[in-house]
């Protein structure tokens, strides 16, 4: 039995900096705590939003995840970068974080030139290696595939249908949507992203992204120490999760008919909050 009230009591008694939390049971909001409406940084949870946008484009035949990065890079960046290993990497390898050797984040006056110029060794062998660069490159590739601005695409095809308004985002120095991080959403907003995945790509009766893509995105495509990784979505127990650093979480467990979302600034206590959640929501296996 879920004991959400005891979970929130532990948040308060331990002075954990959780902004807000929501619990959904069988797809319905049953409990909430704190501030669930103010928009806060979601950090790497931005990657999951980007994954959904890629999925929509893939469903419409605008992007092929088996094609290499080179196919989806603006022509003006190709001349100096054509010989670099990055150009030969299939897009699905970016989505699964299975390219070893990228620095943690892009830098400099041109994030794209920096990312393309990385002299990766042994890139042909898939191995999980977390970095912001694969998500950034996936966002650039998506912009070329759709022939437009990725943020506009996300706003019109994902956020507005989910009744998410006034979300914030960032761009790189080259002007592309920075798909690795930089978004701000509320707890309620992130729950809507979670519900879309929980319901296999449908939100309030409207299909946003195909069930096929959601199944692929939320299943294990690349193993890691945490138990597996999909398309910018993490495996979690018999479900999956949307993750951002310092406590930006949406745990989605369709088989148990549960979903829990919380945002916070948990630089030292993220693990403690997760353990409290698991204990009080009966998620300890």
PDB file of C-alpha atoms in Angstrom:
ATOM      1  CA  UNK A   1       0.000   0.000   0.000  1.00  0.00           C
ATOM      2  CA  UNK A   2       1.262   3.471  -0.880  1.00  0.00           C
ATOM      3  CA  UNK A   3       1.912   5.824   2.013  1.00  0.00           C
ATOM      4  CA  UNK A   4       2.435   9.133   0.253  1.00  0.00           C
ATOM      5  CA  UNK A   5       1.705  11.078   3.432  1.00  0.00           C
ATOM      6  CA  UNK A   6       4.567   9.419   5.269  1.00  0.00           C
ATOM      7  CA  UNK A   7       6.867  10.119   2.309  1.00  0.00           C
ATOM      8  CA  UNK A   8       6.043  13.823   2.517  1.00  0.00           C
ATOM      9  CA  UNK A   9       6.483  13.802   6.287  1.00  0.00           C
ATOM     10  CA  UNK A  10       9.987  12.443   5.810  1.00  0.00           C
ATOM     11  CA  UNK A  11      10.698  15.149   3.229  1.00  0.00           C
ATOM     12  CA  UNK A  12       9.728  17.793   5.795  1.00  0.00           C
ATOM     13  CA  UNK A  13      11.411  16.219   8.814  1.00  0.00           C
ATOM     14  CA  UNK A  14      14.686  15.703   6.945  1.00  0.00           C
ATOM     15  CA  UNK A  15      14.556  19.185   5.422  1.00  0.00           C
ATOM     16  CA  UNK A  16      15.018  17.746   1.950  1.00  0.00           C
ATOM     17  CA  UNK A  17      14.703  20.494  -0.641  1.00  0.00           C
ATOM     18  CA  UNK A  18      11.891  18.939  -2.657  1.00  0.00           C
ATOM     19  CA  UNK A  19       9.908  21.617  -4.489  1.00  0.00           C
ATOM     20  CA  UNK A  20       6.865  19.436  -5.057  1.00  0.00           C
ATOM     21  CA  UNK A  21       5.683  15.905  -5.739  1.00  0.00           C
ATOM     22  CA  UNK A  22       2.737  14.138  -7.350  1.00  0.00           C
ATOM     23  CA  UNK A  23       1.509  10.564  -7.145  1.00  0.00           C
ATOM     24  CA  UNK A  24      -0.604   9.011  -9.884  1.00  0.00           C
ATOM     25  CA  UNK A  25      -2.436   5.717  -9.347  1.00  0.00           C
ATOM     26  CA  UNK A  26      -3.987   3.967 -12.336  1.00  0.00           C
ATOM     27  CA  UNK A  27      -3.322   7.080 -14.419  1.00  0.00           C
ATOM     28  CA  UNK A  28      -5.100   9.461 -12.019  1.00  0.00           C
ATOM     29  CA  UNK A  29      -3.601  12.102  -9.735  1.00  0.00           C
ATOM     30  CA  UNK A  30      -4.314  10.967  -6.180  1.00  0.00           C
ATOM     31  CA  UNK A  31      -1.806  12.907  -4.035  1.00  0.00           C
ATOM     32  CA  UNK A  32       0.297  16.033  -4.324  1.00  0.00           C
ATOM     33  CA  UNK A  33       2.761  17.879  -2.118  1.00  0.00           C
ATOM     34  CA  UNK A  34       4.388  21.289  -2.172  1.00  0.00           C
ATOM     35  CA  UNK A  35       4.717  23.514  -5.212  1.00  0.00           C
ATOM     36  CA  UNK A  36       3.699  21.580  -8.312  1.00  0.00           C
ATOM     37  CA  UNK A  37       3.030  24.565 -10.573  1.00  0.00           C
ATOM     38  CA  UNK A  38       6.185  26.731 -10.565  1.00  0.00           C
ATOM     39  CA  UNK A  39       8.665  25.926 -13.317  1.00  0.00           C
ATOM     40  CA  UNK A  40      12.084  24.729 -12.169  1.00  0.00           C
ATOM     41  CA  UNK A  41      15.162  23.487 -14.047  1.00  0.00           C
ATOM     42  CA  UNK A  42      14.733  19.852 -15.085  1.00  0.00           C
ATOM     43  CA  UNK A  43      18.320  19.419 -16.323  1.00  0.00           C
ATOM     44  CA  UNK A  44      18.745  16.115 -18.193  1.00  0.00           C
ATOM     45  CA  UNK A  45      15.022  15.373 -18.171  1.00  0.00           C
ATOM     46  CA  UNK A  46      15.159  17.664 -21.214  1.00  0.00           C
ATOM     47  CA  UNK A  47      16.650  14.686 -23.067  1.00  0.00           C
ATOM     48  CA  UNK A  48      13.430  12.701 -22.675  1.00  0.00           C
ATOM     49  CA  UNK A  49      11.387  15.537 -24.170  1.00  0.00           C
ATOM     50  CA  UNK A  50      13.808  15.566 -27.109  1.00  0.00           C
ATOM     51  CA  UNK A  51      13.424  11.803 -27.461  1.00  0.00           C
ATOM     52  CA  UNK A  52       9.670  12.219 -27.876  1.00  0.00           C
ATOM     53  CA  UNK A  53      10.230  14.827 -30.581  1.00  0.00           C
ATOM     54  CA  UNK A  54      12.596  12.457 -32.391  1.00  0.00           C
ATOM     55  CA  UNK A  55       9.939   9.774 -32.098  1.00  0.00           C
ATOM     56  CA  UNK A  56       7.287  11.938 -33.734  1.00  0.00           C
ATOM     57  CA  UNK A  57       9.622  12.765 -36.611  1.00  0.00           C
ATOM     58  CA  UNK A  58      10.554   9.108 -36.944  1.00  0.00           C
ATOM     59  CA  UNK A  59       6.876   8.097 -37.022  1.00  0.00           C
ATOM     60  CA  UNK A  60       6.322  10.553 -39.881  1.00  0.00           C
ATOM     61  CA  UNK A  61       9.290   9.247 -41.871  1.00  0.00           C
ATOM     62  CA  UNK A  62      11.264  12.464 -41.476  1.00  0.00           C
ATOM     63  CA  UNK A  63      14.226  10.898 -39.664  1.00  0.00           C
ATOM     64  CA  UNK A  64      15.850   7.483 -39.915  1.00  0.00           C
ATOM     65  CA  UNK A  65      17.591   6.404 -36.713  1.00  0.00           C
ATOM     66  CA  UNK A  66      19.764   3.911 -38.597  1.00  0.00           C
ATOM     67  CA  UNK A  67      21.311   6.675 -40.698  1.00  0.00           C
ATOM     68  CA  UNK A  68      24.599   8.307 -39.711  1.00  0.00           C
ATOM     69  CA  UNK A  69      25.054  11.716 -38.128  1.00  0.00           C
ATOM     70  CA  UNK A  70      26.537  13.013 -41.390  1.00  0.00           C
ATOM     71  CA  UNK A  71      23.185  12.743 -43.179  1.00  0.00           C
ATOM     72  CA  UNK A  72      21.638  15.238 -40.756  1.00  0.00           C
ATOM     73  CA  UNK A  73      24.347  17.863 -40.287  1.00  0.00           C
ATOM     74  CA  UNK A  74      24.044  21.336 -41.861  1.00  0.00           C
ATOM     75  CA  UNK A  75      26.137  21.457 -45.010  1.00  0.00           C
ATOM     76  CA  UNK A  76      28.281  24.402 -43.890  1.00  0.00           C
ATOM     77  CA  UNK A  77      29.666  22.262 -41.032  1.00  0.00           C
ATOM     78  CA  UNK A  78      30.575  19.290 -43.210  1.00  0.00           C
ATOM     79  CA  UNK A  79      33.725  20.501 -44.988  1.00  0.00           C
ATOM     80  CA  UNK A  80      36.030  20.550 -41.981  1.00  0.00           C
ATOM     81  CA  UNK A  81      34.383  17.659 -40.151  1.00  0.00           C
ATOM     82  CA  UNK A  82      33.719  14.994 -42.782  1.00  0.00           C
ATOM     83  CA  UNK A  83      36.651  12.829 -41.738  1.00  0.00           C
ATOM     84  CA  UNK A  84      35.834  12.733 -37.997  1.00  0.00           C
ATOM     85  CA  UNK A  85      34.422   9.517 -36.470  1.00  0.00           C
ATOM     86  CA  UNK A  86      31.305  11.286 -35.182  1.00  0.00           C
ATOM     87  CA  UNK A  87      30.003  11.579 -38.731  1.00  0.00           C
ATOM     88  CA  UNK A  88      29.705   7.801 -39.094  1.00  0.00           C
ATOM     89  CA  UNK A  89      27.747   7.149 -35.903  1.00  0.00           C
ATOM     90  CA  UNK A  90      24.117   6.020 -36.434  1.00  0.00           C
ATOM     91  CA  UNK A  91      21.572   8.253 -34.726  1.00  0.00           C
ATOM     92  CA  UNK A  92      20.227   5.469 -32.513  1.00  0.00           C
ATOM     93  CA  UNK A  93      23.679   5.236 -30.932  1.00  0.00           C
ATOM     94  CA  UNK A  94      23.295   8.855 -29.830  1.00  0.00           C
ATOM     95  CA  UNK A  95      19.874   8.150 -28.311  1.00  0.00           C
ATOM     96  CA  UNK A  96      21.227   5.175 -26.367  1.00  0.00           C
ATOM     97  CA  UNK A  97      24.390   6.911 -25.096  1.00  0.00           C
ATOM     98  CA  UNK A  98      26.403   4.035 -26.520  1.00  0.00           C
ATOM     99  CA  UNK A  99      29.376   5.979 -27.914  1.00  0.00           C
ATOM    100  CA  UNK A 100      32.410   6.037 -25.658  1.00  0.00           C
ATOM    101  CA  UNK A 101      34.775   8.979 -25.441  1.00  0.00           C
ATOM    102  CA  UNK A 102      32.723  12.162 -25.654  1.00  0.00           C
ATOM    103  CA  UNK A 103      33.554  14.889 -23.121  1.00  0.00           C
ATOM    104  CA  UNK A 104      30.687  15.495 -20.699  1.00  0.00           C
ATOM    105  CA  UNK A 105      29.438  18.640 -22.447  1.00  0.00           C
ATOM    106  CA  UNK A 106      30.154  20.727 -25.565  1.00  0.00           C
ATOM    107  CA  UNK A 107      32.178  23.895 -25.151  1.00  0.00           C
ATOM    108  CA  UNK A 108      33.435  26.958 -27.002  1.00  0.00           C
ATOM    109  CA  UNK A 109      31.982  29.413 -29.474  1.00  0.00           C
ATOM    110  CA  UNK A 110      30.508  26.615 -31.589  1.00  0.00           C
ATOM    111  CA  UNK A 111      29.104  23.638 -29.715  1.00  0.00           C
ATOM    112  CA  UNK A 112      28.524  21.869 -33.003  1.00  0.00           C
ATOM    113  CA  UNK A 113      32.095  22.217 -34.302  1.00  0.00           C
ATOM    114  CA  UNK A 114      33.394  21.116 -30.907  1.00  0.00           C
ATOM    115  CA  UNK A 115      31.128  18.053 -30.851  1.00  0.00           C
ATOM    116  CA  UNK A 116      31.848  16.995 -34.423  1.00  0.00           C
ATOM    117  CA  UNK A 117      35.613  17.286 -34.026  1.00  0.00           C
ATOM    118  CA  UNK A 118      35.969  14.754 -31.208  1.00  0.00           C
ATOM    119  CA  UNK A 119      38.563  12.118 -32.117  1.00  0.00           C
ATOM    120  CA  UNK A 120      36.753   9.141 -30.663  1.00  0.00           C
ATOM    121  CA  UNK A 121      38.550   5.846 -30.293  1.00  0.00           C
ATOM    122  CA  UNK A 122      36.767   2.506 -30.625  1.00  0.00           C
ATOM    123  CA  UNK A 123      33.468   4.229 -31.417  1.00  0.00           C
ATOM    124  CA  UNK A 124      32.353   1.220 -33.454  1.00  0.00           C
ATOM    125  CA  UNK A 125      31.840  -0.866 -30.290  1.00  0.00           C
ATOM    126  CA  UNK A 126      28.673   0.120 -28.396  1.00  0.00           C
ATOM    127  CA  UNK A 127      29.387   0.937 -24.768  1.00  0.00           C
ATOM    128  CA  UNK A 128      27.350   3.099 -22.412  1.00  0.00           C
ATOM    129  CA  UNK A 129      29.069   6.423 -21.739  1.00  0.00           C
ATOM    130  CA  UNK A 130      26.889   9.264 -20.466  1.00  0.00           C
ATOM    131  CA  UNK A 131      27.448  12.689 -22.008  1.00  0.00           C
ATOM    132  CA  UNK A 132      25.410  15.718 -23.027  1.00  0.00           C
ATOM    133  CA  UNK A 133      26.935  15.728 -26.513  1.00  0.00           C
ATOM    134  CA  UNK A 134      24.881  12.829 -27.961  1.00  0.00           C
ATOM    135  CA  UNK A 135      21.629  14.564 -27.001  1.00  0.00           C
ATOM    136  CA  UNK A 136      22.865  17.860 -28.363  1.00  0.00           C
ATOM    137  CA  UNK A 137      23.806  16.232 -31.683  1.00  0.00           C
ATOM    138  CA  UNK A 138      20.480  14.410 -31.816  1.00  0.00           C
ATOM    139  CA  UNK A 139      18.736  17.766 -31.492  1.00  0.00           C
ATOM    140  CA  UNK A 140      20.787  19.261 -34.318  1.00  0.00           C
ATOM    141  CA  UNK A 141      20.035  16.224 -36.490  1.00  0.00           C
ATOM    142  CA  UNK A 142      16.335  16.590 -35.735  1.00  0.00           C
ATOM    143  CA  UNK A 143      16.371  20.232 -36.822  1.00  0.00           C
ATOM    144  CA  UNK A 144      17.743  19.216 -40.199  1.00  0.00           C
ATOM    145  CA  UNK A 145      15.347  16.296 -40.528  1.00  0.00           C
ATOM    146  CA  UNK A 146      12.247  18.409 -39.958  1.00  0.00           C
ATOM    147  CA  UNK A 147      13.629  21.423 -41.793  1.00  0.00           C
ATOM    148  CA  UNK A 148      12.753  23.733 -38.944  1.00  0.00           C
ATOM    149  CA  UNK A 149      13.343  24.795 -35.379  1.00  0.00           C
ATOM    150  CA  UNK A 150      13.286  21.971 -32.841  1.00  0.00           C
ATOM    151  CA  UNK A 151      11.866  24.089 -30.029  1.00  0.00           C
ATOM    152  CA  UNK A 152       8.950  25.186 -32.190  1.00  0.00           C
ATOM    153  CA  UNK A 153       8.395  21.524 -33.092  1.00  0.00           C
ATOM    154  CA  UNK A 154       8.441  20.473 -29.426  1.00  0.00           C
ATOM    155  CA  UNK A 155       6.155  23.318 -28.414  1.00  0.00           C
ATOM    156  CA  UNK A 156       3.554  22.660 -31.099  1.00  0.00           C
ATOM    157  CA  UNK A 157       3.686  18.858 -31.264  1.00  0.00           C
ATOM    158  CA  UNK A 158       4.252  17.930 -27.602  1.00  0.00           C
ATOM    159  CA  UNK A 159       3.843  20.723 -25.077  1.00  0.00           C
ATOM    160  CA  UNK A 160       0.676  22.425 -26.306  1.00  0.00           C
ATOM    161  CA  UNK A 161      -1.202  19.120 -26.822  1.00  0.00           C
ATOM    162  CA  UNK A 162      -0.238  18.286 -23.217  1.00  0.00           C
ATOM    163  CA  UNK A 163      -1.460  21.730 -22.059  1.00  0.00           C
ATOM    164  CA  UNK A 164       2.066  22.737 -21.041  1.00  0.00           C
ATOM    165  CA  UNK A 165       2.586  26.461 -21.530  1.00  0.00           C
ATOM    166  CA  UNK A 166       5.407  28.944 -20.930  1.00  0.00           C
ATOM    167  CA  UNK A 167       8.123  26.305 -20.666  1.00  0.00           C
ATOM    168  CA  UNK A 168      11.665  27.665 -20.784  1.00  0.00           C
ATOM    169  CA  UNK A 169      14.598  26.345 -22.795  1.00  0.00           C
ATOM    170  CA  UNK A 170      18.124  27.211 -23.936  1.00  0.00           C
ATOM    171  CA  UNK A 171      19.999  27.337 -27.222  1.00  0.00           C
ATOM    172  CA  UNK A 172      23.635  26.743 -28.076  1.00  0.00           C
ATOM    173  CA  UNK A 173      25.907  29.479 -29.507  1.00  0.00           C
ATOM    174  CA  UNK A 174      25.115  28.143 -33.003  1.00  0.00           C
ATOM    175  CA  UNK A 175      21.413  28.817 -32.400  1.00  0.00           C
ATOM    176  CA  UNK A 176      20.217  25.209 -32.102  1.00  0.00           C
ATOM    177  CA  UNK A 177      17.922  23.984 -29.329  1.00  0.00           C
ATOM    178  CA  UNK A 178      20.186  22.557 -26.621  1.00  0.00           C
ATOM    179  CA  UNK A 179      18.531  19.183 -26.260  1.00  0.00           C
ATOM    180  CA  UNK A 180      20.703  17.893 -23.429  1.00  0.00           C
ATOM    181  CA  UNK A 181      19.512  20.226 -20.680  1.00  0.00           C
ATOM    182  CA  UNK A 182      18.223  23.736 -20.065  1.00  0.00           C
ATOM    183  CA  UNK A 183      14.455  23.302 -19.909  1.00  0.00           C
ATOM    184  CA  UNK A 184      12.268  24.463 -17.044  1.00  0.00           C
ATOM    185  CA  UNK A 185       9.010  22.666 -16.268  1.00  0.00           C
ATOM    186  CA  UNK A 186       6.775  22.306 -13.241  1.00  0.00           C
ATOM    187  CA  UNK A 187       6.119  19.070 -11.377  1.00  0.00           C
ATOM    188  CA  UNK A 188       2.697  18.965 -13.027  1.00  0.00           C
ATOM    189  CA  UNK A 189       4.286  19.503 -16.452  1.00  0.00           C
ATOM    190  CA  UNK A 190       6.775  16.679 -16.010  1.00  0.00           C
ATOM    191  CA  UNK A 191       3.967  14.422 -14.824  1.00  0.00           C
ATOM    192  CA  UNK A 192       2.204  15.045 -18.137  1.00  0.00           C
ATOM    193  CA  UNK A 193       5.329  13.936 -19.999  1.00  0.00           C
ATOM    194  CA  UNK A 194       5.350  10.850 -17.787  1.00  0.00           C
ATOM    195  CA  UNK A 195       1.663  10.157 -18.433  1.00  0.00           C
ATOM    196  CA  UNK A 196       2.276  10.316 -22.168  1.00  0.00           C
ATOM    197  CA  UNK A 197       4.829   7.523 -21.780  1.00  0.00           C
ATOM    198  CA  UNK A 198       2.679   5.650 -19.238  1.00  0.00           C
ATOM    199  CA  UNK A 199      -0.149   5.561 -21.783  1.00  0.00           C
ATOM    200  CA  UNK A 200       2.030   4.424 -24.678  1.00  0.00           C
ATOM    201  CA  UNK A 201       2.112   7.744 -26.520  1.00  0.00           C
ATOM    202  CA  UNK A 202      -1.471   8.879 -25.878  1.00  0.00           C
ATOM    203  CA  UNK A 203      -2.546  11.854 -23.746  1.00  0.00           C
ATOM    204  CA  UNK A 204      -6.208  12.384 -22.899  1.00  0.00           C
ATOM    205  CA  UNK A 205      -7.276  10.343 -25.904  1.00  0.00           C
ATOM    206  CA  UNK A 206      -4.961  12.047 -28.399  1.00  0.00           C
ATOM    207  CA  UNK A 207      -2.105  10.077 -29.942  1.00  0.00           C
ATOM    208  CA  UNK A 208       1.074  12.177 -29.808  1.00  0.00           C
ATOM    209  CA  UNK A 209       3.743   9.583 -30.620  1.00  0.00           C
ATOM    210  CA  UNK A 210       3.435   5.970 -31.733  1.00  0.00           C
ATOM    211  CA  UNK A 211       3.176   3.100 -29.287  1.00  0.00           C
ATOM    212  CA  UNK A 212       5.964   1.382 -31.207  1.00  0.00           C
ATOM    213  CA  UNK A 213       8.372   4.249 -30.562  1.00  0.00           C
ATOM    214  CA  UNK A 214       7.425   4.459 -26.884  1.00  0.00           C
ATOM    215  CA  UNK A 215       8.056   0.734 -26.467  1.00  0.00           C
ATOM    216  CA  UNK A 216      11.501   1.064 -28.021  1.00  0.00           C
ATOM    217  CA  UNK A 217      12.333   4.264 -26.123  1.00  0.00           C
ATOM    218  CA  UNK A 218      11.388   2.810 -22.742  1.00  0.00           C
ATOM    219  CA  UNK A 219      12.915  -0.644 -23.177  1.00  0.00           C
ATOM    220  CA  UNK A 220      16.552  -1.570 -22.687  1.00  0.00           C
ATOM    221  CA  UNK A 221      18.543  -0.662 -25.785  1.00  0.00           C
ATOM    222  CA  UNK A 222      21.919  -0.417 -24.043  1.00  0.00           C
ATOM    223  CA  UNK A 223      22.969  -1.948 -20.730  1.00  0.00           C
ATOM    224  CA  UNK A 224      24.579   0.190 -18.041  1.00  0.00           C
ATOM    225  CA  UNK A 225      25.335  -0.062 -14.326  1.00  0.00           C
ATOM    226  CA  UNK A 226      21.858   1.209 -13.436  1.00  0.00           C
ATOM    227  CA  UNK A 227      20.117  -1.651 -15.217  1.00  0.00           C
ATOM    228  CA  UNK A 228      19.599  -0.380 -18.730  1.00  0.00           C
ATOM    229  CA  UNK A 229      18.930   2.603 -20.955  1.00  0.00           C
ATOM    230  CA  UNK A 230      16.475   3.252 -23.790  1.00  0.00           C
ATOM    231  CA  UNK A 231      16.229   6.372 -25.933  1.00  0.00           C
ATOM    232  CA  UNK A 232      17.173   9.043 -23.359  1.00  0.00           C
ATOM    233  CA  UNK A 233      15.020   7.166 -20.831  1.00  0.00           C
ATOM    234  CA  UNK A 234      16.335   5.057 -17.952  1.00  0.00           C
ATOM    235  CA  UNK A 235      15.218   1.608 -16.900  1.00  0.00           C
ATOM    236  CA  UNK A 236      13.768   1.517 -13.377  1.00  0.00           C
ATOM    237  CA  UNK A 237      12.626  -1.736 -11.780  1.00  0.00           C
ATOM    238  CA  UNK A 238       9.818  -3.139 -13.989  1.00  0.00           C
ATOM    239  CA  UNK A 239       9.232   0.294 -15.494  1.00  0.00           C
ATOM    240  CA  UNK A 240      11.342   3.276 -16.445  1.00  0.00           C
ATOM    241  CA  UNK A 241      12.187   6.799 -15.353  1.00  0.00           C
ATOM    242  CA  UNK A 242      12.844  10.341 -16.535  1.00  0.00           C
ATOM    243  CA  UNK A 243      15.935  11.656 -14.774  1.00  0.00           C
ATOM    244  CA  UNK A 244      17.606  15.000 -14.207  1.00  0.00           C
ATOM    245  CA  UNK A 245      20.445  15.757 -11.841  1.00  0.00           C
ATOM    246  CA  UNK A 246      19.830  16.885  -8.259  1.00  0.00           C
ATOM    247  CA  UNK A 247      16.431  15.293  -7.940  1.00  0.00           C
ATOM    248  CA  UNK A 248      14.371  15.828 -11.081  1.00  0.00           C
ATOM    249  CA  UNK A 249      12.486  12.549 -11.337  1.00  0.00           C
ATOM    250  CA  UNK A 250       9.473  10.872 -12.835  1.00  0.00           C
ATOM    251  CA  UNK A 251       9.242   7.155 -12.042  1.00  0.00           C
ATOM    252  CA  UNK A 252       6.802   5.379 -14.343  1.00  0.00           C
ATOM    253  CA  UNK A 253       5.631   1.874 -13.438  1.00  0.00           C
ATOM    254  CA  UNK A 254       2.757   0.838 -15.735  1.00  0.00           C
ATOM    255  CA  UNK A 255       2.632  -2.748 -14.461  1.00  0.00           C
ATOM    256  CA  UNK A 256       2.052  -1.448 -10.922  1.00  0.00           C
ATOM    257  CA  UNK A 257      -0.253   1.342 -12.157  1.00  0.00           C
ATOM    258  CA  UNK A 258       1.934   3.896 -10.372  1.00  0.00           C
ATOM    259  CA  UNK A 259       3.756   7.066 -11.334  1.00  0.00           C
ATOM    260  CA  UNK A 260       5.588   9.427  -8.984  1.00  0.00           C
ATOM    261  CA  UNK A 261       7.070  12.775  -9.998  1.00  0.00           C
ATOM    262  CA  UNK A 262       9.141  15.187  -7.951  1.00  0.00           C
ATOM    263  CA  UNK A 263      11.460  18.103  -8.544  1.00  0.00           C
ATOM    264  CA  UNK A 264      13.979  19.492  -6.105  1.00  0.00           C
ATOM    265  CA  UNK A 265      17.445  20.776  -5.445  1.00  0.00           C
ATOM    266  CA  UNK A 266      18.877  17.628  -3.885  1.00  0.00           C
ATOM    267  CA  UNK A 267      22.606  17.986  -4.320  1.00  0.00           C
ATOM    268  CA  UNK A 268      23.407  15.814  -1.318  1.00  0.00           C
ATOM    269  CA  UNK A 269      20.178  13.925  -0.618  1.00  0.00           C
ATOM    270  CA  UNK A 270      18.808  12.622  -3.929  1.00  0.00           C
ATOM    271  CA  UNK A 271      19.522   9.008  -2.980  1.00  0.00           C
ATOM    272  CA  UNK A 272      17.890   9.427   0.445  1.00  0.00           C
ATOM    273  CA  UNK A 273      14.725  10.830  -1.115  1.00  0.00           C
ATOM    274  CA  UNK A 274      14.566   7.959  -3.590  1.00  0.00           C
ATOM    275  CA  UNK A 275      14.956   5.398  -0.818  1.00  0.00           C
ATOM    276  CA  UNK A 276      12.209   7.070   1.211  1.00  0.00           C
ATOM    277  CA  UNK A 277       9.952   7.048  -1.832  1.00  0.00           C
ATOM    278  CA  UNK A 278      10.610   3.376  -2.486  1.00  0.00           C
ATOM    279  CA  UNK A 279      10.026   2.436   1.151  1.00  0.00           C
ATOM    280  CA  UNK A 280       6.804   4.405   1.546  1.00  0.00           C
ATOM    281  CA  UNK A 281       5.331   3.604  -1.856  1.00  0.00           C
ATOM    282  CA  UNK A 282       6.084  -0.098  -1.486  1.00  0.00           C
ATOM    283  CA  UNK A 283       8.614  -0.159  -4.311  1.00  0.00           C
ATOM    284  CA  UNK A 284      11.288  -2.207  -2.549  1.00  0.00           C
ATOM    285  CA  UNK A 285      11.616  -5.509  -4.379  1.00  0.00           C
TER     286      UNK A 285
END
